[in-house]
Amino acid sequence: AQKVTQAQTEISVVEKEDVTLDCVYETRDTTYYLFWYKQPPSGELVFLIRRNSFDEQNEISGRYSWNFQKSTSSFNFTITASQVVDSAVYFCALSEANYGQNFVFGPGTRLSVLP
Amino acid sequence: DTGVSQDPRHKITKRGQNVTFRCDPISEHNRLYWYRQTLGQGPEFLTYFQNEAQLEKSRLLSDRFSAERPKGSFSTLEIQRTEQGDSAMYLCASSPSDEKLFFGSGTQLSVL
């Protein structure tokens, strides 16, 4: 069955520090998609990235980078030089291509970036 | 394109009352999802529509819950005989495919 684990419940860092948010997933499918979403205090979930299971290349977008490793079923998210505006709850999510259409979300990691 | 719209933003009701929420997806998105989120948790899948067809329902969706998407456009989620355990944020999302979900701001339900 699908499952997403985010072991870090809360993380606090000081501005300009780098921080990595961990995500481990379980799936029975060979084709699946992984996502990261950000939920700022305003509450609306904001899409950050989508990766498919066949593309293990790491990705960088500005201060954000993602490390996808199928061997360890992990899809970790790193914020470089964190800023106060990065404070939010971050969710990792999984969608299987062949076993239903729902997206399964992890419990989230609350990131607080202190000035 | 105004994004996914949900109404109302907040709903306070007494236990035992019925409530209905509305979601207007991004136009031309054929997929529509309902999720429930409680404090400190990630969104939990409730149900999914492709056009007007309800293709999947979670076990979380008891018989007190019903969702519709007439004509494949907006959707409604009704909860009958509300219970205090129904208090949560109800999120709607739409998608043009399985690529990514676009979420609305949610409806916060408080059952007293």
Short mmCIF file of C-alpha atoms in Angstrom, two decimals:
data_model
loop_
_atom_site.label_atom_id
_atom_site.label_comp_id
_atom_site.label_asym_id
_atom_site.label_seq_id
_atom_site.Cartn_x
_atom_site.Cartn_y
_atom_site.Cartn_z
CA ALA A 1 0.00 0.00 0.00
CA GLN A 2 1.01 3.59 -0.43
CA LYS A 3 2.65 5.28 2.50
CA VAL A 4 4.67 8.45 2.99
CA THR A 5 6.76 9.04 6.09
CA GLN A 6 8.21 12.35 7.17
CA ALA A 7 10.05 11.57 10.35
CA GLN A 8 10.83 15.18 11.23
CA THR A 9 7.79 16.73 12.86
CA GLU A 10 9.33 20.16 13.44
CA ILE A 11 12.61 21.79 12.51
CA SER A 12 13.93 25.17 13.56
CA VAL A 13 16.85 26.87 11.88
CA VAL A 14 18.35 30.31 11.89
CA GLU A 15 18.11 32.34 8.73
CA LYS A 16 20.77 31.54 6.11
CA GLU A 17 21.26 28.02 7.39
CA ASP A 18 20.72 25.09 5.02
CA VAL A 19 18.03 22.61 5.97
CA THR A 20 17.02 19.21 4.60
CA LEU A 21 13.53 17.76 4.95
CA ASP A 22 13.34 13.99 4.74
CA CYS A 23 10.73 11.93 2.93
CA VAL A 24 10.53 8.14 2.71
CA TYR A 25 7.84 6.40 0.73
CA GLU A 26 6.39 2.93 0.19
CA THR A 27 4.69 1.81 -2.98
CA ARG A 28 3.77 -1.40 -4.77
CA ASP A 29 3.79 0.28 -8.16
CA THR A 30 6.75 0.60 -10.51
CA THR A 31 5.39 3.81 -11.97
CA TYR A 32 4.67 6.53 -9.50
CA TYR A 33 5.02 10.23 -8.90
CA LEU A 34 6.47 12.10 -5.97
CA PHE A 35 5.61 15.62 -4.95
CA TRP A 36 6.50 18.30 -2.46
CA TYR A 37 3.93 20.87 -1.35
CA LYS A 38 4.32 23.91 0.88
CA GLN A 39 1.57 25.07 3.24
CA PRO A 40 2.31 28.56 4.54
CA PRO A 41 0.39 30.03 7.48
CA SER A 42 -2.28 31.26 5.07
CA GLY A 43 -3.25 27.59 4.63
CA GLU A 44 -3.29 27.05 0.88
CA LEU A 45 -1.15 24.17 -0.34
CA VAL A 46 1.37 25.29 -2.95
CA PHE A 47 2.93 22.87 -5.43
CA LEU A 48 6.73 22.83 -5.43
CA ILE A 49 7.86 19.88 -7.51
CA ARG A 50 6.78 16.65 -9.20
CA ARG A 51 9.11 13.77 -10.12
CA ASN A 52 8.27 10.48 -11.80
CA SER A 53 9.77 7.19 -10.76
CA PHE A 54 11.90 6.86 -13.88
CA ASP A 55 13.70 10.13 -13.42
CA GLU A 56 16.24 9.96 -10.63
CA GLN A 57 18.12 13.04 -11.61
CA ASN A 58 18.40 15.52 -8.82
CA GLU A 59 16.82 18.88 -9.43
CA ILE A 60 17.70 22.38 -8.39
CA SER A 61 15.42 25.38 -8.53
CA GLY A 62 16.95 28.48 -7.03
CA ARG A 63 17.52 27.81 -3.34
CA TYR A 64 15.54 24.56 -3.51
CA SER A 65 16.96 21.17 -4.44
CA TRP A 66 15.59 17.66 -4.38
CA ASN A 67 17.42 14.35 -4.01
CA PHE A 68 15.51 11.32 -5.30
CA GLN A 69 16.98 7.90 -4.49
CA LYS A 70 14.94 4.85 -5.48
CA SER A 71 17.38 2.52 -3.73
CA THR A 72 16.38 3.98 -0.37
CA SER A 73 12.85 5.07 -1.39
CA SER A 74 13.64 8.61 -0.41
CA PHE A 75 12.85 11.99 -1.88
CA ASN A 76 14.53 14.60 0.27
CA PHE A 77 14.18 18.36 -0.04
CA THR A 78 16.93 20.85 0.77
CA ILE A 79 16.56 24.58 1.20
CA THR A 80 19.84 26.45 0.91
CA ALA A 81 20.35 29.74 2.71
CA SER A 82 16.93 29.57 4.35
CA GLN A 83 14.81 32.69 4.72
CA VAL A 84 12.06 33.62 7.15
CA VAL A 85 9.54 33.34 4.28
CA ASP A 86 10.38 29.65 4.02
CA SER A 87 8.61 29.07 7.33
CA ALA A 88 5.75 26.72 6.56
CA VAL A 89 4.64 23.13 6.76
CA TYR A 90 6.07 21.02 3.97
CA PHE A 91 4.35 17.88 2.73
CA CYS A 92 5.75 15.07 0.66
CA ALA A 93 3.18 13.16 -1.42
CA LEU A 94 2.99 10.04 -3.58
CA SER A 95 0.70 9.11 -6.44
CA GLU A 96 0.67 5.65 -7.97
CA ALA A 97 -0.01 5.32 -11.68
CA ASN A 98 -1.66 1.91 -11.59
CA TYR A 99 -3.30 1.57 -8.18
CA GLY A 100 -5.85 4.29 -7.83
CA GLN A 101 -5.76 7.96 -8.52
CA ASN A 102 -5.46 9.40 -5.08
CA PHE A 103 -2.45 11.27 -3.81
CA VAL A 104 -1.15 10.15 -0.42
CA PHE A 105 0.43 12.83 1.74
CA GLY A 106 2.92 12.48 4.54
CA PRO A 107 2.22 14.03 7.94
CA GLY A 108 4.29 17.10 7.12
CA THR A 109 7.34 18.82 8.58
CA ARG A 110 6.88 22.22 10.19
CA LEU A 111 9.86 24.42 9.37
CA SER A 112 10.51 27.55 11.37
CA VAL A 113 13.20 29.88 10.10
CA LEU A 114 14.21 32.34 12.78
CA PRO A 115 15.65 35.75 11.95
CA ASP B 1 -7.92 31.56 -14.41
CA THR B 2 -8.84 32.31 -10.82
CA GLY B 3 -7.70 29.07 -9.26
CA VAL B 4 -9.71 26.60 -7.23
CA SER B 5 -12.45 28.31 -5.27
CA GLN B 6 -14.11 26.92 -2.16
CA ASP B 7 -17.15 28.20 -0.33
CA PRO B 8 -17.63 28.90 2.50
CA ARG B 9 -14.21 29.56 4.03
CA HIS B 10 -15.52 28.82 7.49
CA LYS B 11 -18.55 26.94 8.76
CA ILE B 12 -19.66 26.56 12.34
CA THR B 13 -22.49 24.14 12.98
CA LYS B 14 -24.11 22.26 15.78
CA ARG B 15 -23.75 18.54 16.11
CA GLY B 16 -26.43 16.73 14.18
CA GLN B 17 -26.88 19.41 11.52
CA ASN B 18 -26.18 18.90 7.84
CA VAL B 19 -23.59 20.97 6.01
CA THR B 20 -22.69 21.37 2.36
CA PHE B 21 -19.50 22.72 0.87
CA ARG B 22 -18.89 23.83 -2.67
CA CYS B 23 -15.80 23.65 -4.83
CA ASP B 24 -15.27 25.32 -8.18
CA PRO B 25 -12.23 23.82 -9.89
CA ILE B 26 -10.01 25.46 -12.43
CA SER B 27 -11.98 25.44 -15.63
CA GLU B 28 -11.22 22.54 -17.96
CA HIS B 29 -9.61 20.49 -15.20
CA ASN B 30 -11.33 17.14 -15.52
CA ARG B 31 -10.13 15.74 -12.21
CA LEU B 32 -11.42 16.92 -8.87
CA TYR B 33 -10.40 15.71 -5.42
CA TRP B 34 -11.67 16.19 -1.88
CA TYR B 35 -9.29 15.91 1.05
CA ARG B 36 -9.68 16.39 4.78
CA GLN B 37 -6.95 17.85 6.95
CA THR B 38 -6.91 17.90 10.74
CA LEU B 39 -4.55 19.95 12.85
CA GLY B 40 -0.98 18.74 12.60
CA GLN B 41 -1.73 16.15 9.95
CA GLY B 42 -1.33 15.87 6.22
CA PRO B 43 -4.33 15.94 3.90
CA GLU B 44 -6.28 12.66 3.85
CA PHE B 45 -7.91 11.55 0.62
CA LEU B 46 -11.70 11.41 0.65
CA THR B 47 -12.87 11.05 -2.92
CA TYR B 48 -12.00 11.70 -6.55
CA PHE B 49 -13.97 12.57 -9.68
CA GLN B 50 -13.02 12.36 -13.28
CA ASN B 51 -15.48 14.62 -15.02
CA GLU B 52 -18.85 13.76 -13.45
CA ALA B 53 -17.92 10.20 -12.47
CA GLN B 54 -16.94 9.50 -8.89
CA LEU B 55 -14.18 6.96 -9.42
CA GLU B 56 -12.76 6.43 -5.99
CA LYS B 57 -13.89 6.83 -2.39
CA SER B 58 -11.86 6.45 0.76
CA ARG B 59 -12.95 4.27 3.67
CA LEU B 60 -12.89 7.53 5.61
CA LEU B 61 -16.00 8.55 3.70
CA SER B 62 -18.77 7.14 5.84
CA ASP B 63 -22.35 6.95 4.65
CA ARG B 64 -22.95 10.37 6.21
CA PHE B 65 -20.72 11.87 3.54
CA SER B 66 -21.76 12.32 -0.06
CA ALA B 67 -20.11 14.13 -2.92
CA GLU B 68 -21.38 15.08 -6.32
CA ARG B 69 -20.03 16.70 -9.42
CA PRO B 70 -22.95 17.32 -11.73
CA LYS B 71 -21.99 18.04 -15.32
CA GLY B 72 -18.33 17.64 -14.44
CA SER B 73 -17.92 21.21 -13.29
CA PHE B 74 -18.31 22.32 -9.66
CA SER B 75 -18.56 19.78 -6.86
CA THR B 76 -20.38 19.63 -3.55
CA LEU B 77 -19.51 17.71 -0.43
CA GLU B 78 -22.33 17.13 2.04
CA ILE B 79 -22.00 15.86 5.57
CA GLN B 80 -25.20 14.71 7.22
CA ARG B 81 -25.75 14.51 10.97
CA THR B 82 -22.40 16.12 11.72
CA GLU B 83 -20.31 14.87 14.61
CA GLN B 84 -17.57 16.65 16.53
CA GLY B 85 -15.04 14.36 14.89
CA ASP B 86 -15.95 15.88 11.54
CA SER B 87 -14.30 19.15 12.56
CA ALA B 88 -11.46 19.67 10.10
CA MET B 89 -10.32 21.61 7.07
CA TYR B 90 -11.93 20.27 3.91
CA LEU B 91 -9.73 20.82 0.90
CA CYS B 92 -10.66 20.64 -2.74
CA ALA B 93 -8.12 20.22 -5.51
CA SER B 94 -8.32 19.95 -9.27
CA SER B 95 -5.94 18.62 -11.86
CA PRO B 96 -5.78 18.43 -15.63
CA SER B 97 -4.08 15.05 -15.32
CA ASP B 98 -2.16 13.16 -12.67
CA GLU B 99 0.66 15.65 -12.85
CA LYS B 100 -0.12 17.87 -9.93
CA LEU B 101 -2.94 19.08 -7.77
CA PHE B 102 -4.05 22.68 -7.53
CA PHE B 103 -5.60 23.28 -4.14
CA GLY B 104 -8.23 25.70 -2.95
CA SER B 105 -8.01 27.55 0.35
CA GLY B 106 -10.27 25.04 2.05
CA THR B 107 -13.40 25.16 4.18
CA GLN B 108 -12.77 25.06 7.93
CA LEU B 109 -15.60 23.17 9.63
CA SER B 110 -16.19 23.44 13.35
CA VAL B 111 -18.85 21.19 14.87
CA LEU B 112 -19.97 22.31 18.31
#
